[in-house]
Short mmCIF file of C-alpha atoms and ligand atoms in Angstrom, two decimals:
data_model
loop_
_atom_site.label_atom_id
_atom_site.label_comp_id
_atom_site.label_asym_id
_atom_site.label_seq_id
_atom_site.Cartn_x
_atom_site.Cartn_y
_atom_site.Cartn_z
CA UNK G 734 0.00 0.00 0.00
CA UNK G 735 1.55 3.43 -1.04
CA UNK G 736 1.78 6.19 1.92
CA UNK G 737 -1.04 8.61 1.29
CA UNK G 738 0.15 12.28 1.00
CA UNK G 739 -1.75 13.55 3.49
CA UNK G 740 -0.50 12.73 7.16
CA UNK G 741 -3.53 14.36 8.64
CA UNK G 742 -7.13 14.29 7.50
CA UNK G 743 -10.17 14.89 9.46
CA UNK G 744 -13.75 14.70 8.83
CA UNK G 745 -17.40 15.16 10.04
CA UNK G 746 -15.98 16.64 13.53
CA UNK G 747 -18.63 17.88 15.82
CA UNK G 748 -18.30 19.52 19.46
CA UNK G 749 -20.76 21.12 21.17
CA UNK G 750 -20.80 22.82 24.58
CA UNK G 751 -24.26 22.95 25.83
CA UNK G 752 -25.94 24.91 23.29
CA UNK G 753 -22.81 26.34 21.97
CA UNK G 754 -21.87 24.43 18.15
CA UNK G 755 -18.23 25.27 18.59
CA UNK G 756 -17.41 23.04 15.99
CA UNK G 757 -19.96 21.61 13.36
CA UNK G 758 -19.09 19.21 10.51
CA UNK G 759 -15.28 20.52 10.30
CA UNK G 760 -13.23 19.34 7.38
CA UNK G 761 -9.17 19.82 7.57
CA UNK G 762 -5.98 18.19 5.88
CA UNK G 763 -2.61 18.10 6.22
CA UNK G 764 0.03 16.65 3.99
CA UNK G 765 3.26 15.54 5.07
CA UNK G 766 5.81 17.70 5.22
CA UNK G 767 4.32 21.42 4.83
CA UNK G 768 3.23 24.04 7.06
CA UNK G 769 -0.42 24.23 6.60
CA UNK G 770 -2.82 27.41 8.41
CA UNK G 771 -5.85 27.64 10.18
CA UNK G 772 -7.38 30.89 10.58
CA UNK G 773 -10.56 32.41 11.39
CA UNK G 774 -12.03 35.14 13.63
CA UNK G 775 -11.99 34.67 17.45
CA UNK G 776 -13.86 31.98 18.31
CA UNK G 777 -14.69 30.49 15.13
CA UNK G 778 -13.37 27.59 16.77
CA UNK G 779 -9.86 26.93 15.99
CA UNK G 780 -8.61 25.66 19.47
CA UNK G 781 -11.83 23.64 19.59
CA UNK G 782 -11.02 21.87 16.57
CA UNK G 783 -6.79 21.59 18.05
CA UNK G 784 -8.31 19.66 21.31
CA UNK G 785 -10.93 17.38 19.13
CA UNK G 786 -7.81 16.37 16.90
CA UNK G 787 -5.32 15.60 19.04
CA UNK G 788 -8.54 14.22 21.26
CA UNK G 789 -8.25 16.69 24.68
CA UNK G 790 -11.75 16.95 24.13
CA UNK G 791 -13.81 13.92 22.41
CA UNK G 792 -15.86 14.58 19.29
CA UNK G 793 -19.42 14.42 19.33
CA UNK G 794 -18.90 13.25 15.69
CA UNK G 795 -16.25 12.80 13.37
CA UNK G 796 -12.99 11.03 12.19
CA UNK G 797 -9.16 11.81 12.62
CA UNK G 798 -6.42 10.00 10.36
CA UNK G 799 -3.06 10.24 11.82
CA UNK G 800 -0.85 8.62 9.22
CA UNK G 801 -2.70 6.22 7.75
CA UNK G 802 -4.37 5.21 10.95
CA UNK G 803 -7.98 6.31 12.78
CA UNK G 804 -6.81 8.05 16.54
CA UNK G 805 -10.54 9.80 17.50
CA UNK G 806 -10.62 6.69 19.98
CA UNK G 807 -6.99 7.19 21.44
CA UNK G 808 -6.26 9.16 24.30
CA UNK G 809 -3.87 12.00 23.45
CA UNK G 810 -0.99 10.92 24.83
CA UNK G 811 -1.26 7.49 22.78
CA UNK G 812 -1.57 10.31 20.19
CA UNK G 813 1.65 12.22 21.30
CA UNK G 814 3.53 8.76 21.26
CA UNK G 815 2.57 8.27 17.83
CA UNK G 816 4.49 11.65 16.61
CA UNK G 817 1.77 14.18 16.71
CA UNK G 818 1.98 16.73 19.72
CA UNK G 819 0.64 19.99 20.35
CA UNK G 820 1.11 23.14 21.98
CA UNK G 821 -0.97 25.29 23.71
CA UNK G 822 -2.70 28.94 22.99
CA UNK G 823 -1.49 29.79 26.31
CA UNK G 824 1.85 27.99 27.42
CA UNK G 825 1.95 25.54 28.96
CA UNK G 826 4.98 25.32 30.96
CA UNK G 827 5.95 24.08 34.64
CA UNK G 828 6.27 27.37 36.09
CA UNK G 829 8.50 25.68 39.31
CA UNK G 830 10.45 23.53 37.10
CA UNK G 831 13.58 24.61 35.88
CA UNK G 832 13.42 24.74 31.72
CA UNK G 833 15.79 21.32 31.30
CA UNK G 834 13.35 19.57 33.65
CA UNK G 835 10.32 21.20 31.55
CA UNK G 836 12.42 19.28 28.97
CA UNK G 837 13.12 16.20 30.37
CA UNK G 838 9.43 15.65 31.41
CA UNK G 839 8.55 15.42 27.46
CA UNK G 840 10.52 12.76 26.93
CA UNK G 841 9.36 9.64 25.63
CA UNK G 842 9.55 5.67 26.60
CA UNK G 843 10.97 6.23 29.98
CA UNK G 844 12.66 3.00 31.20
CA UNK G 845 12.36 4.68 34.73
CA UNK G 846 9.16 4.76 35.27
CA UNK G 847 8.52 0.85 36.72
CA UNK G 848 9.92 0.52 40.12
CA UNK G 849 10.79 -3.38 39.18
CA UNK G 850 12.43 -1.87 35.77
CA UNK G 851 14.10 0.61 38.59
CA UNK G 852 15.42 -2.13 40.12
CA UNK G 853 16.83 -4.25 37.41
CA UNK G 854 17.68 -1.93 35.04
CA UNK G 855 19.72 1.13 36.84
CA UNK G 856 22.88 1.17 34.11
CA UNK G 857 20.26 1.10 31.38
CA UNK G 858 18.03 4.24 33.05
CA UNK G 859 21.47 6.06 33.61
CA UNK G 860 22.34 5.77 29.98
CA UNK G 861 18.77 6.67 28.81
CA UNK G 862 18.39 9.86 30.93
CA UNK G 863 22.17 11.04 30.21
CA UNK G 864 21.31 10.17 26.12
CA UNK G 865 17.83 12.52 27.42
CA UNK G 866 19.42 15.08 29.32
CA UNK G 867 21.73 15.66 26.24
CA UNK G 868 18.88 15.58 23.38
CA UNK G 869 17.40 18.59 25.54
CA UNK G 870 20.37 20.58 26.09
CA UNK G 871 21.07 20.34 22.03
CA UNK G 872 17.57 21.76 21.30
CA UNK G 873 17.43 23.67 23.71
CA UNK G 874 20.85 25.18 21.97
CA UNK G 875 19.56 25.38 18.77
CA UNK G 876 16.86 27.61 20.16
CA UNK G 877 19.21 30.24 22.08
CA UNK G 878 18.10 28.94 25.78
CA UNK G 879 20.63 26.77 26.35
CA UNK G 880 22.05 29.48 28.88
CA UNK G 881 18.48 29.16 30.42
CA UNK G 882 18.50 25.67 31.47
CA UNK G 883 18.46 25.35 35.31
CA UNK G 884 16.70 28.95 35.14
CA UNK G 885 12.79 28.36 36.52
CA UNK G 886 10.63 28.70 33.26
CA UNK G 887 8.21 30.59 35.32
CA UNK G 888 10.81 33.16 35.06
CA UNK G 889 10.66 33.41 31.26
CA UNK G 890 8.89 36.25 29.20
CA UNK G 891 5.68 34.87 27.43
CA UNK G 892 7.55 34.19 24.11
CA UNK G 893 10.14 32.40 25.46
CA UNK G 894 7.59 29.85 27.24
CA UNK G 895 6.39 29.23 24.05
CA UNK G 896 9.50 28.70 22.53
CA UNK G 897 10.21 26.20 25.28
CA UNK G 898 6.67 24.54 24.89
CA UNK G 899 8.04 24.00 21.19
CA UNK G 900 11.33 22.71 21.86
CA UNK G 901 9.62 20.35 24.26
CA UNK G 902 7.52 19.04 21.68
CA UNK G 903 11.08 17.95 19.59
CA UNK G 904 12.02 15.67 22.20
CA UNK G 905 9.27 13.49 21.62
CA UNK G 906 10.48 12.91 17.67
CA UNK G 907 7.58 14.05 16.49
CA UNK G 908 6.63 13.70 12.61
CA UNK G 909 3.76 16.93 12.90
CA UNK G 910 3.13 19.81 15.60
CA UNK G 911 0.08 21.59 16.19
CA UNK G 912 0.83 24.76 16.83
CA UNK G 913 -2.00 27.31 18.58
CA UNK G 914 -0.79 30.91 18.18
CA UNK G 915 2.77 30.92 18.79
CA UNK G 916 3.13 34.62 17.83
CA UNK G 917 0.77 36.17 20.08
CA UNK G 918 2.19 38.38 22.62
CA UNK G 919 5.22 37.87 21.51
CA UNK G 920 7.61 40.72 20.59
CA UNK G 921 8.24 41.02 16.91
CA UNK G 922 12.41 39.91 17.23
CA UNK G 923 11.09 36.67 18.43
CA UNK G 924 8.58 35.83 16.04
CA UNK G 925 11.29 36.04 13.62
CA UNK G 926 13.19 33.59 15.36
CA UNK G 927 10.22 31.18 16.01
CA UNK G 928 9.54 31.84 12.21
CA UNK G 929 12.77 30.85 11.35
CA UNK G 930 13.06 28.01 13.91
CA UNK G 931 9.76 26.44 11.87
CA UNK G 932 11.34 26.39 8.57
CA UNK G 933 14.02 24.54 10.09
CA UNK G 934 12.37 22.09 11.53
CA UNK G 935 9.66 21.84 8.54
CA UNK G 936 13.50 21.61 6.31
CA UNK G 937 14.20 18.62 8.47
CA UNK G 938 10.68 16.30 8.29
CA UNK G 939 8.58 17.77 10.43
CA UNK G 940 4.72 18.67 9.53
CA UNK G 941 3.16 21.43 10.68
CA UNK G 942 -0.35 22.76 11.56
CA UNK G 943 -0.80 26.60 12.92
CA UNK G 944 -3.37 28.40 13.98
CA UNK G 945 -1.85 32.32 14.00
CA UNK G 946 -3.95 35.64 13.88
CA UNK G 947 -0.53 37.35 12.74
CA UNK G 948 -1.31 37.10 9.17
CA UNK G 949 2.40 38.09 8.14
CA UNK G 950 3.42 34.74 10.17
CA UNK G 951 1.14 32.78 7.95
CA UNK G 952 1.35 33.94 4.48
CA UNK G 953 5.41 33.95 5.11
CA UNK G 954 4.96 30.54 6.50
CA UNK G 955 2.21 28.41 5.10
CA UNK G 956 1.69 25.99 1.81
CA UNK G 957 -1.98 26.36 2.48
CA UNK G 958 -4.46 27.76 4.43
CA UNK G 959 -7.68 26.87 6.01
CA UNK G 960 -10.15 28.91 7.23
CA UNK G 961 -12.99 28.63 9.94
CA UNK G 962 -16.04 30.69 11.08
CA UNK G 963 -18.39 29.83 13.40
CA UNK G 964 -16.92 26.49 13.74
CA UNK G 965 -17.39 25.36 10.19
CA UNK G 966 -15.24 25.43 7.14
CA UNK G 967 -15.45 28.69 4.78
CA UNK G 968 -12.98 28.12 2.41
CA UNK G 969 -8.98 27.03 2.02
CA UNK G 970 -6.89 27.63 -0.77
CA UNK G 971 -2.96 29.46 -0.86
CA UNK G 972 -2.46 31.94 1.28
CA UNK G 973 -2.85 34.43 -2.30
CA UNK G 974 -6.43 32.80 -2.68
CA UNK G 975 -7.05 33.62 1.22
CA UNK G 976 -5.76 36.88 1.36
CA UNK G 977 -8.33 37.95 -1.89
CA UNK G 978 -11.14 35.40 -0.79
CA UNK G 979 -14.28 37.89 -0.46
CA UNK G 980 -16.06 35.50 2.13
CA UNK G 981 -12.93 35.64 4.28
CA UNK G 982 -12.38 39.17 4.23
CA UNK G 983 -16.19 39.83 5.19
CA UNK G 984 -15.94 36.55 7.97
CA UNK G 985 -12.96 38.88 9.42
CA UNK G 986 -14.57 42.47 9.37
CA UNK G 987 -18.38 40.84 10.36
CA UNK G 988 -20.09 42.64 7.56
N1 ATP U 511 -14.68 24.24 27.32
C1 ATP U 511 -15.60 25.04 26.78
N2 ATP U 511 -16.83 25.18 27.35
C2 ATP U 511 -17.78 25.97 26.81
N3 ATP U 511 -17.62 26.68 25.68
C3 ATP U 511 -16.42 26.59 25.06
C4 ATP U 511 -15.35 25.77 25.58
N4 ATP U 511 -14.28 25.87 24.74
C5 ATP U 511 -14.67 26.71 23.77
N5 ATP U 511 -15.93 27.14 23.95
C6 ATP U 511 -16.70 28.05 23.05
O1 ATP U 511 -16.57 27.53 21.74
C7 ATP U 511 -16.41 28.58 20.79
C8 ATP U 511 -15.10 28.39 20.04
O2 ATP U 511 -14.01 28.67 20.91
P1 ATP U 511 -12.48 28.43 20.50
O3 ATP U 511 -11.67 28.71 21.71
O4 ATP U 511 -12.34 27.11 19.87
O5 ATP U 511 -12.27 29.58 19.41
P2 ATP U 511 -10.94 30.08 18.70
O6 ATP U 511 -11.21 30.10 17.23
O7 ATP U 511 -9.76 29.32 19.17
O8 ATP U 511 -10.87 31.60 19.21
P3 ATP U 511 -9.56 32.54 19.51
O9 ATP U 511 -9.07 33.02 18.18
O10 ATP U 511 -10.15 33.67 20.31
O11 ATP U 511 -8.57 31.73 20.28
C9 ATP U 511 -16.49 29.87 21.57
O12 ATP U 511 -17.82 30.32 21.53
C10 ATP U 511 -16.10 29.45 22.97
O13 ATP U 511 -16.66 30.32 23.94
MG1 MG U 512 -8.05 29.79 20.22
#
């Protein structure tokens, strides 16, 4: 059977919160190896639609194809092992935690985490969290907070907790990142960076999804772009099509 092109494909989703239809009958794609969008106006939805793929919150309705294979019914960090993580709209970081340990806490297929695997196998867990300890301190490096590593990330500006919510998703291999608003409230030097930090990764495998009000961030970024409104799809296309899309621009302005 040949890989399909698309790593992610959704269909049908449905989530409603009492009588709020946050999401109805949502439709998205993403094939391997681009940076796709997903815009819309505040809540049109977006987030909704993050948690229902990556299953935070279960669908009423609806079907999610990771890589050739149905998750809906997995919980998300069966998900996560699988090579699809995601970030949050606001960080989520371990504000007491120094940023290695914020690091170290993403990492996968911990031989340390049975106490009769504890027992048996101490050489083995040494080895595993010094190979760890040294995967986080190299991405962590690539990302400029290398001198930040015993710092608490509670002591970070906004932007760099979301840089350090993306660098923990690397540790975990993964093969696509969800990615909800990395450039808001974040000064304009570091969106650059991030920016530049996603082509990089995108260069070297990785898939991406982002939701991003910063519209610069995804017409400099994205393949393709979907858009949402009141929790259904309005249209995707390139981000040209988008940006001269008449339904879009009225969604945006409410006219
Ligand atoms: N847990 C929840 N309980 C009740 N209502 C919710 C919940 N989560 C989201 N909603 C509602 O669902 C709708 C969609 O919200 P969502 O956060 O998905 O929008 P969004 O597109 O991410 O918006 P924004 O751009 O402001 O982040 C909104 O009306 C929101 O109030
Ligand atoms: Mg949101």
């Amino acid at each position: 059977m040949s890989e399909s092109p698309l790593l992610l494909q959704a269909s049908g989703l449905c989530k409603s919160f009492g009588g709020i239809r946050a999401v109805q009958n949502a439709v998205i794609e993403v094939p391997r190896g681009q940076i796709t969008g997903l815009i819309g106006p505040n809540g049109a939805g977006k987030t909704t639609l993050f948690n229902l793929l990556s299953n935070f919150i279960a669908p009423d309705q609806g079907k999610v194809i990771f890589d050739g294979q149905e998750v809906q019914h997995l919980p998300s960090h069966a998900i996560a092992a699988k090579g699809f993580v995601r970030t949050f709209q606001v960080a989520r970081v371990l504000s007491r935690l120094s940023v290695l340990e914020n690091m170290l806490l993403a990492a996968q297929g911990q031989t340390g985490e049975n106490f009769l695997q504890v027992w048996w196998q101490q050489g083995k867990i040494r080895r595993q969290e010094k190979a760890n300890r040294e995967k986080a301190m190299a991405i962590l490096e690539s990302v400029g907070l290398a001198e930040k590593a015993q710092d608490y990330a509670g002591a970070m500006s906004g932007g760099q907790r979301k840089l350090l919510e993306m660098a923990r998703a690397l540790m975990s291999d993964p093969q696509l990142i969800l990615l909800d608003e990395p450039a808001a409230g974040v000064n304009p030097t570091l969106i650059n960076q991030i920016c530049e930090h996603i082509v990089r990764w995108n260069q070297q495998g990785i898939s991406f999804l982002i939701i991003e009000h910063n519209m610069d961030v995804i017409m400099s970024l994205c393949n393709h772009v979907w858009v949402l409104a009141e929790g259904t799809n309005l249209a995707d296309g390139t981000p040209a099509e988008i940006q001269s899309n008449e339904q879009v621009l009225e969604a945006y302005l409410g006219v």
